[in-house]
XYZ file of C-alpha atoms in Angstrom:
582
model
C -45.730 -9.265 -22.282
C -45.612 -9.197 -26.076
C -44.762 -5.493 -25.964
C -41.884 -6.136 -23.579
C -40.499 -8.907 -25.796
C -40.708 -6.662 -28.861
C -38.803 -3.933 -27.031
C -36.120 -6.439 -26.081
C -35.723 -7.627 -29.681
C -35.432 -4.060 -30.988
C -32.898 -3.282 -28.293
C -30.780 -6.330 -29.128
C -30.875 -5.569 -32.857
C -29.642 -2.039 -32.172
C -26.784 -3.334 -30.082
C -25.736 -5.869 -32.709
C -25.957 -3.461 -35.625
C -24.130 -0.484 -34.057
C -20.470 -0.300 -35.179
C -17.660 2.150 -34.893
C -15.449 3.079 -37.890
C -13.040 0.404 -36.751
C -15.811 -2.193 -36.531
C -15.447 -2.224 -32.771
C -18.511 -1.845 -30.594
C -18.055 1.056 -28.193
C -20.021 2.082 -25.118
C -21.475 5.244 -26.725
C -24.275 7.156 -24.999
C -26.923 5.479 -27.150
C -25.641 2.060 -26.112
C -25.548 3.205 -22.514
C -29.149 4.398 -22.681
C -30.157 1.104 -24.261
C -28.408 -0.810 -21.528
C -30.232 1.306 -18.973
C -33.529 0.467 -20.685
C -32.693 -3.233 -20.518
C -31.900 -2.864 -16.857
C -35.252 -1.158 -16.246
C -37.043 -3.947 -18.091
C -35.225 -6.541 -16.022
C -36.403 -4.900 -12.817
C -40.134 -4.786 -13.663
C -41.690 -6.113 -10.455
C -44.817 -7.565 -11.991
C -43.008 -9.785 -14.491
C -40.169 -11.100 -12.407
C -41.258 -14.701 -12.654
C -42.272 -14.817 -16.311
C -40.562 -17.527 -18.409
C -40.408 -15.329 -21.524
C -38.776 -12.513 -19.598
C -36.204 -14.952 -18.217
C -35.379 -15.934 -21.797
C -35.076 -12.258 -22.690
C -32.690 -11.752 -19.786
C -30.516 -14.586 -21.024
C -30.527 -12.954 -24.455
C -29.421 -9.649 -22.947
C -26.531 -11.354 -21.131
C -25.560 -12.940 -24.441
C -25.583 -9.480 -26.061
C -23.352 -8.117 -23.290
C -20.925 -10.985 -23.785
C -20.771 -10.274 -27.513
C -20.177 -6.590 -26.807
C -17.344 -7.452 -24.467
C -15.719 -9.701 -27.047
C -16.072 -6.881 -29.588
C -14.219 -4.552 -27.231
C -11.203 -6.830 -27.411
C -10.251 -5.448 -30.791
C -7.535 -3.209 -32.163
C -7.318 -0.947 -29.134
C -6.641 -3.799 -26.751
C -4.068 -5.311 -29.091
C -2.238 -2.028 -29.703
C -2.098 -1.164 -26.005
C -0.801 -4.640 -25.205
C 1.958 -4.318 -27.825
C 2.996 -0.952 -26.369
C 3.155 -2.408 -22.867
C 5.218 -5.451 -23.879
C 7.737 -3.394 -25.869
C 8.268 -0.863 -23.075
C 8.683 -3.631 -20.509
C 11.226 -5.591 -22.560
C 13.253 -2.484 -23.412
C 13.118 -1.340 -19.799
C 14.205 -4.772 -18.557
C 17.162 -4.723 -20.950
C 18.262 -1.258 -19.825
C 17.856 -2.096 -16.126
C 19.861 -5.305 -16.498
C 22.536 -3.621 -18.601
C 22.999 -0.731 -16.198
C 23.224 -3.108 -13.244
C 25.958 -5.362 -14.605
C 27.732 -3.187 -17.180
C 28.876 0.183 -15.872
C 30.756 1.155 -19.067
C 28.541 0.803 -22.156
C 25.219 1.268 -20.355
C 25.137 3.213 -17.098
C 22.473 4.237 -14.613
C 22.265 7.588 -16.431
C 20.976 5.917 -19.621
C 18.313 4.059 -17.624
C 17.288 7.276 -15.870
C 16.960 9.155 -19.170
C 14.670 6.400 -20.448
C 12.551 6.619 -17.285
C 12.367 10.426 -17.493
C 10.949 10.115 -21.017
C 8.365 7.601 -19.771
C 7.449 9.883 -16.852
C 6.890 12.859 -19.142
C 4.796 10.906 -21.662
C 2.673 9.356 -18.909
C 2.065 12.706 -17.218
C 1.038 14.272 -20.538
C -1.540 11.543 -21.062
C -2.838 11.864 -17.476
C -3.279 15.605 -17.927
C -5.095 15.023 -21.243
C -7.400 12.453 -19.636
C -8.173 14.711 -16.669
C -8.632 17.922 -18.690
C -10.298 16.560 -21.835
C -11.607 12.990 -21.746
C -13.121 12.945 -18.261
C -14.837 16.324 -18.793
C -16.797 15.307 -21.883
C -20.482 14.607 -21.521
C -21.304 10.945 -20.904
C -17.632 9.975 -21.057
C -17.773 8.292 -17.650
C -21.289 6.978 -17.158
C -20.294 4.061 -14.948
C -18.085 3.547 -11.913
C -16.650 0.192 -10.838
C -17.539 0.033 -7.150
C -15.019 -2.770 -6.543
C -12.031 -0.916 -8.000
C -9.765 1.154 -5.771
C -11.500 0.982 -2.371
C -10.732 3.787 0.050
C -8.440 1.722 2.281
C -6.388 0.610 -0.745
C -6.041 4.159 -2.027
C -5.090 5.296 1.476
C -2.218 2.779 1.513
C -1.300 3.896 -1.982
C -1.198 7.514 -0.775
C 0.971 6.597 2.228
C 3.496 4.735 0.061
C 3.465 7.671 -2.353
C 4.351 10.138 0.409
C 7.234 7.946 1.596
C 8.421 7.561 -2.008
C 8.336 11.336 -2.326
C 10.511 11.566 0.792
C 12.926 9.097 -0.808
C 13.220 11.363 -3.858
C 13.952 14.336 -1.609
C 16.806 12.391 0.019
C 18.103 11.383 -3.418
C 18.117 14.994 -4.589
C 19.993 16.052 -1.444
C 22.523 13.250 -2.003
C 23.234 13.717 -5.708
C 23.424 17.506 -5.486
C 26.670 16.921 -3.588
C 28.144 15.123 -6.606
C 27.131 17.599 -9.330
C 30.701 18.817 -9.701
C 31.915 15.363 -10.762
C 28.838 13.430 -11.928
C 26.006 13.764 -14.427
C 23.184 16.240 -13.737
C 20.727 13.556 -14.868
C 21.075 11.925 -11.439
C 19.591 15.076 -9.911
C 17.000 15.599 -12.641
C 15.686 12.039 -12.322
C 14.408 12.245 -8.712
C 13.004 15.714 -9.432
C 10.942 14.440 -12.383
C 10.005 11.298 -10.444
C 8.728 13.418 -7.546
C 6.478 15.401 -9.909
C 5.333 12.122 -11.473
C 4.445 10.730 -8.037
C 2.282 13.743 -7.251
C 0.476 13.725 -10.610
C -0.064 9.957 -10.659
C -1.280 9.766 -7.054
C -3.842 12.505 -7.709
C -4.905 10.883 -10.993
C -5.443 7.390 -9.594
C -7.113 8.682 -6.431
C -9.721 10.514 -8.529
C -10.159 8.213 -11.531
C -9.418 4.665 -10.262
C -13.098 3.659 -10.523
C -13.751 5.103 -14.001
C -15.282 3.011 -16.773
C -14.568 5.457 -19.589
C -16.671 5.221 -22.756
C -14.975 7.840 -24.997
C -11.472 7.961 -26.524
C -11.274 4.299 -25.595
C -8.327 3.285 -27.785
C -6.251 6.279 -26.717
C -7.184 5.674 -23.074
C -6.166 2.030 -23.276
C -2.772 2.984 -24.693
C -2.315 5.632 -22.017
C -3.159 3.173 -19.244
C -0.744 0.545 -20.550
C 1.892 3.285 -20.742
C 1.187 4.033 -17.073
C 1.266 0.330 -16.210
C 4.546 -0.359 -18.007
C 6.185 2.806 -16.612
C 5.443 1.741 -13.056
C 6.665 -1.794 -13.723
C 9.961 -0.494 -15.149
C 10.342 1.719 -12.058
C 9.653 -1.368 -9.944
C 12.298 -3.383 -11.800
C 14.858 -0.595 -11.409
C 14.129 -0.180 -7.693
C 14.225 -3.929 -7.043
C 17.542 -4.226 -8.892
C 19.135 -1.370 -6.963
C 17.846 -2.708 -3.657
C 19.009 -6.247 -4.457
C 22.489 -5.073 -5.415
C 22.625 -2.976 -2.269
C 21.610 -5.893 -0.032
C 23.409 -8.731 -1.833
C 26.338 -10.102 0.133
C 29.421 -11.194 -1.759
C 31.515 -13.815 0.040
C 35.137 -12.782 0.532
C 37.592 -15.552 -0.208
C 40.021 -14.325 2.420
C 37.685 -13.212 5.190
C 34.934 -15.257 6.799
C 32.656 -12.259 7.126
C 30.784 -11.282 3.997
C 30.428 -7.649 3.056
C 27.615 -5.681 1.458
C 27.968 -4.378 -2.062
C 27.349 -0.641 -2.449
C 27.406 0.043 -6.170
C 26.370 3.642 -5.606
C 29.655 4.542 -3.929
C 31.875 6.898 -5.934
C 35.255 6.013 -4.468
C 38.071 8.505 -4.094
C 37.679 10.195 -7.490
C 34.373 11.889 -6.705
C 33.703 13.162 -3.212
C 30.530 14.748 -1.938
C 30.585 18.502 -1.466
C 28.639 18.363 1.805
C 28.941 16.176 4.892
C 25.389 14.751 4.913
C 25.733 12.633 1.757
C 26.264 9.323 3.556
C 23.333 9.978 5.888
C 20.930 10.796 3.045
C 22.188 7.823 1.016
C 21.557 5.380 3.843
C 18.145 6.971 4.479
C 16.810 6.663 0.954
C 17.868 3.004 0.759
C 15.635 2.329 3.755
C 12.735 3.942 1.877
C 13.126 1.734 -1.209
C 10.602 -0.890 0.018
C 7.851 1.734 0.098
C 8.693 2.928 -3.408
C 8.633 -0.665 -4.633
C 5.172 -1.255 -3.153
C 3.928 2.100 -4.497
C 4.894 1.129 -8.050
C 3.071 -2.189 -7.749
C -0.050 -0.567 -6.268
C -0.084 1.944 -9.129
C 0.359 -0.860 -11.672
C -2.588 -2.773 -10.199
C -4.874 0.279 -10.232
C -3.871 1.104 -13.822
C -4.542 -2.478 -14.907
C -8.054 -2.442 -13.412
C -8.778 0.870 -15.168
C -7.529 -0.689 -18.414
C -9.901 -3.639 -17.976
C -12.785 -1.251 -17.283
C -12.371 0.846 -20.442
C -15.633 0.615 -22.391
C -17.185 -1.635 -19.767
C -20.920 -1.319 -19.097
C -21.269 -2.028 -15.409
C -24.544 -3.477 -14.203
C -26.393 -1.202 -11.844
C -26.044 -3.304 -8.717
C -26.364 -1.810 -5.271
C -22.933 -1.554 -3.731
C -22.869 -2.780 -0.163
C -20.749 -0.529 1.983
C -18.977 -2.331 4.780
C -17.708 -0.567 7.854
C -14.624 -1.509 9.795
C -15.433 -2.538 13.376
C -12.205 -3.379 15.238
C -14.103 -4.104 18.476
C -15.626 -7.249 16.965
C -12.380 -9.213 17.444
C -9.794 -9.436 20.171
C -7.673 -12.604 20.210
C -6.464 -12.425 16.610
C -5.243 -8.802 16.684
C -3.701 -9.214 20.137
C -1.735 -12.306 19.125
C -0.746 -10.661 15.851
C 0.542 -7.545 17.619
C 2.624 -9.694 19.967
C 4.127 -11.463 16.956
C 4.927 -8.148 15.279
C 6.670 -6.820 18.400
C 8.626 -10.053 18.928
C 9.541 -10.152 15.252
C 10.808 -6.563 15.323
C 12.967 -7.262 18.390
C 14.552 -10.369 16.855
C 14.980 -8.578 13.515
C 16.918 -5.732 15.159
C 19.076 -8.250 17.040
C 19.701 -10.108 13.780
C 20.712 -6.949 11.884
C 23.146 -5.923 14.641
C 24.803 -9.290 15.301
C 25.018 -10.497 11.698
C 27.479 -7.700 10.811
C 29.994 -8.644 13.514
C 33.115 -10.692 12.864
C 32.366 -13.010 15.769
C 31.168 -16.296 14.277
C 29.301 -17.298 17.435
C 27.277 -14.069 17.396
C 26.477 -14.545 13.735
C 25.290 -18.089 14.353
C 23.260 -16.880 17.320
C 21.621 -14.223 15.131
C 20.722 -16.847 12.519
C 19.399 -19.175 15.230
C 17.061 -16.516 16.637
C 15.942 -15.484 13.147
C 15.169 -19.055 12.060
C 13.282 -19.878 15.271
C 11.219 -16.687 15.105
C 10.223 -17.309 11.492
C 9.341 -20.951 12.201
C 7.114 -19.899 15.106
C 5.361 -17.227 13.025
C 4.793 -19.459 10.004
C 3.645 -22.409 12.161
C 1.069 -20.290 14.003
C -0.112 -18.901 10.674
C -0.550 -22.418 9.304
C -2.560 -23.452 12.377
C -4.786 -20.384 12.162
C -5.314 -20.930 8.427
C -6.371 -24.554 8.993
C -8.995 -23.338 11.489
C -10.238 -20.789 8.968
C -10.441 -23.394 6.203
C -12.491 -25.686 8.462
C -14.923 -22.840 9.113
C -15.227 -22.297 5.362
C -16.189 -25.943 4.968
C -18.970 -25.432 7.529
C -20.033 -22.155 5.936
C -22.757 -22.362 3.309
C -22.350 -18.937 1.739
C -22.535 -18.950 -2.040
C -19.619 -18.003 -4.254
C -19.717 -14.660 -6.047
C -20.944 -15.074 -9.614
C -20.559 -11.454 -10.743
C -17.672 -10.741 -13.099
C -15.131 -8.553 -11.324
C -11.761 -7.504 -12.870
C -10.456 -6.390 -9.481
C -11.117 -9.760 -7.912
C -9.561 -11.637 -10.831
C -6.451 -9.460 -10.534
C -6.245 -10.066 -6.775
C -6.300 -13.834 -7.223
C -3.835 -13.740 -10.112
C -1.359 -11.572 -8.206
C -1.719 -13.733 -5.114
C -0.869 -16.943 -6.940
C 1.777 -15.365 -9.167
C 3.630 -13.567 -6.369
C 3.674 -16.658 -4.156
C 5.755 -18.440 -6.799
C 8.788 -16.371 -5.771
C 8.673 -17.637 -2.192
C 7.940 -21.178 -3.400
C 11.065 -21.055 -5.587
C 13.371 -20.006 -2.741
C 11.866 -22.534 -0.329
C 12.082 -25.491 -2.704
C 15.631 -24.657 -3.782
C 16.605 -24.488 -0.107
C 14.912 -27.819 0.608
C 16.797 -29.522 -2.239
C 20.155 -28.087 -1.144
C 19.678 -28.921 2.538
C 18.376 -32.453 1.955
C 21.154 -33.168 -0.562
C 23.839 -32.048 1.916
C 22.290 -33.994 4.797
C 21.072 -30.982 6.829
C 23.876 -31.438 9.338
C 23.935 -29.089 12.300
C 21.172 -27.247 14.107
C 21.197 -24.265 11.728
C 20.685 -26.466 8.681
C 17.914 -28.366 10.459
C 16.150 -25.132 11.388
C 16.567 -23.741 7.879
C 15.071 -26.916 6.416
C 12.147 -26.801 8.854
C 11.500 -23.166 7.976
C 11.446 -23.938 4.239
C 9.057 -26.895 4.641
C 6.632 -25.040 6.918
C 6.717 -22.014 4.595
C 5.621 -24.154 1.638
C 2.733 -25.523 3.702
C 1.742 -22.074 4.948
C 1.760 -20.547 1.461
C -0.588 -23.193 0.095
C -3.012 -22.960 3.024
C -3.040 -19.165 3.037
C -3.667 -18.958 -0.714
C -6.673 -21.257 -0.331
C -8.015 -19.290 2.625
C -7.712 -15.903 0.918
C -9.155 -17.062 -2.415
C -12.125 -18.672 -0.647
C -12.705 -15.514 1.374
C -12.532 -13.226 -1.653
C -14.930 -15.377 -3.682
C -17.602 -15.863 -1.011
C -20.648 -13.626 -0.819
C -20.390 -11.221 2.142
C -22.361 -12.269 5.203
C -24.567 -9.181 5.209
C -25.471 -9.712 1.537
C -26.544 -13.277 2.230
C -28.625 -12.108 5.188
C -30.373 -9.462 3.105
C -31.042 -11.937 0.303
C -32.506 -14.434 2.747
C -34.651 -11.701 4.265
C -36.141 -10.664 0.938
C -36.960 -14.254 -0.026
C -38.461 -15.253 3.287
C -39.319 -12.281 5.458
C -41.524 -14.271 7.818
C -38.641 -16.512 8.847
C -36.659 -13.478 9.927
C -39.629 -12.135 11.884
C -39.551 -15.267 14.018
C -35.793 -15.020 14.644
C -34.991 -13.797 18.125
C -32.079 -11.540 17.172
C -33.592 -9.888 14.100
C -36.425 -7.428 13.603
C -38.199 -6.559 10.391
C -39.175 -2.982 9.789
C -42.020 -2.626 7.309
C -42.486 0.854 5.957
C -46.051 1.905 5.284
C -45.365 3.551 1.912
C -42.844 1.022 0.537
C -43.063 -2.718 0.147
C -39.478 -3.206 1.245
C -37.811 -4.783 4.201
C -34.862 -3.557 6.173
C -32.705 -5.817 8.271
C -31.670 -4.607 11.686
C -29.719 -6.472 14.269
C -30.583 -6.132 17.921
C -27.051 -6.512 19.179
C -25.007 -6.130 15.938
C -22.723 -8.969 16.953
C -21.305 -11.494 14.466
C -22.134 -15.175 14.874
C -19.419 -17.668 15.806
C -18.398 -18.451 12.217
C -18.021 -14.788 11.359
C -16.129 -14.191 14.602
C -13.628 -16.978 13.919
C -13.041 -15.839 10.332
C -12.448 -12.264 11.501
C -10.025 -13.400 14.211
C -8.085 -15.548 11.730
C -8.005 -12.787 9.109
C -6.771 -10.177 11.594
C -4.051 -12.499 12.909
C -2.840 -13.466 9.434
C -2.839 -9.825 8.367
C -0.494 -8.770 11.177
C 1.685 -11.853 10.745
C 2.146 -11.016 7.065
C 3.119 -7.475 8.052
C 6.126 -8.678 10.076
C 7.034 -11.195 7.362
C 7.070 -8.261 4.933
C 9.115 -5.982 7.205
C 12.019 -8.369 7.813
C 13.078 -9.097 4.193
C 12.009 -5.681 2.898
C 14.365 -3.893 5.288
C 17.423 -6.039 4.854
C 17.136 -9.515 6.396
C 19.030 -11.850 4.037
C 19.597 -15.182 5.804
C 19.838 -16.720 2.333
C 23.295 -15.122 2.013
C 24.302 -15.182 5.680
C 23.830 -18.956 5.840
C 26.391 -20.534 3.468
C 24.840 -23.942 2.705
C 22.878 -22.901 -0.382
C 25.778 -20.761 -1.656
C 28.159 -23.730 -1.481
C 25.641 -26.057 -3.112
C 24.465 -23.851 -5.993
C 27.524 -21.542 -6.140
C 27.139 -17.852 -5.463
C 26.174 -16.657 -8.959
C 23.270 -19.065 -9.376
C 22.006 -18.699 -5.799
C 22.163 -14.890 -5.994
C 20.069 -14.998 -9.171
C 17.498 -17.290 -7.517
C 17.180 -15.107 -4.423
C 17.208 -11.762 -6.224
C 14.467 -12.919 -8.588
C 12.307 -14.802 -6.096
C 12.602 -12.544 -3.058
C 11.039 -9.376 -4.585
C 7.982 -11.414 -5.521
C 7.928 -12.939 -2.048
C 8.052 -9.482 -0.451
C 5.234 -8.243 -2.676
C 3.259 -11.406 -1.861
C 3.251 -10.535 1.840
C 2.034 -6.979 1.228
C -0.597 -8.201 -1.220
C -1.788 -10.701 1.399
C -2.181 -7.837 3.869
C -4.486 -6.013 1.449
C -6.454 -9.159 0.549
C -6.840 -10.270 4.171
C -8.163 -6.868 5.136
C -10.856 -7.293 2.492
C -11.617 -10.822 3.716
C -11.931 -9.377 7.235
C -14.386 -6.699 6.094
C -16.687 -9.140 4.297
C -16.614 -11.865 6.969
């Protein structure tokens, strides 16, 4: 025991005394080997219950905390400054090109983005060819970062974004004789960027790099800020394309197409309008791709220099046969929502006021039904959580912290729109059936958002069921031997236990949580589809426009709605993870 304690003290002194030229502790190979030695000492089977070893463990955790604080030095600060400056400059250029077509045009914004694309690709190539190939540069992998299903969705959105760039190239080639060549060069460079970035994040999303840390942090914040500027530009273009401007002389509002060239510049081929309409329908996928890439880059940034504890990663398989009611009800909602959405998009463009009101009526009723059923299902899930005695996850996890932060932050956009609608409708008396339905939708949406946030956060922070079962088995193997549905396999050469299930069926609490998660996942899919592909009842229903005036209401919707759309897609990803671990 004394020898073990002496080793621990020498190890801690080495960790405290080791400095880089910048006085920042880095995860060099010697530190990594020391951490591995500490981990081996921690897992000595004969001393697991010794009080002095427990004190040594606490000392090691204190050392790791000090190391982590030391990592937050100049590299973190410099990378953060780079990110903030790029974002503010990008926001200024995006806003200027959207509302001022003389001094600052879309061409200036595209030149800025091309420069960012080229710089980011150069860093990605350097990281892949140089940093990642050095010995002991990547000694650890974050098992929680970039799961396969998330990267698969990222790849799908990337392919659709690539298709959008192809349509853009085909469109703007027809205007080369009268417009800037930058509009053709931009989608070409963006397409190359999509390919390079998708490959890079697919391969390196789990890396905890230990070399070139400051340069890597700056490169990752460059990647993060580039994707966020692309997101801002895409959201602005989509919002301007979908925003309806009331006509003072005609009752029917019309859509604003800022990309139209007018009579001065005509396309040289006949397919321009078709390609233009097609790539606008692909904007939602490009928007989600940029946000997925930003999230993966942020997690990599948090993992730079991180020494990950050598925990066993529990692989969870997807078993769709375990649930039935939740997916079936969710699919019915998706189909019904798609039908009403198509009817809404067709009827809302007519000049017949009765058809427009009918389209709004169907849209409001469908959304109220969906959100009400989601609220009911979430209440059931929350009750099950109260009856569930699983422990909360204590391990530090940057991916999980990001998930919760994005969930709460993105929901603010939908909260803003709902509360502004409630104030306007209550202040005007909510006269008429459309106003009453709109008010009901806003109130139920606020309730649903709060309940769903609680349900998802609880699910993400609970220990998975299979982990709790394995832990209980190792602490009390005899109790599991007496259980009727479990069998304990004792290997002759190893003093370990393996848990097997006779029927591999989840208990009633797991079953309910899986049903609720599957239903909420599909319901969020249809709530993402409708606004992402053009449903704008906020502008088709005039009450809020009259109350707040068009300029203010357009700003509220165009700021809040992109976050609300991202919230629904983020809920889909989070609920899938809750489903897997339930």
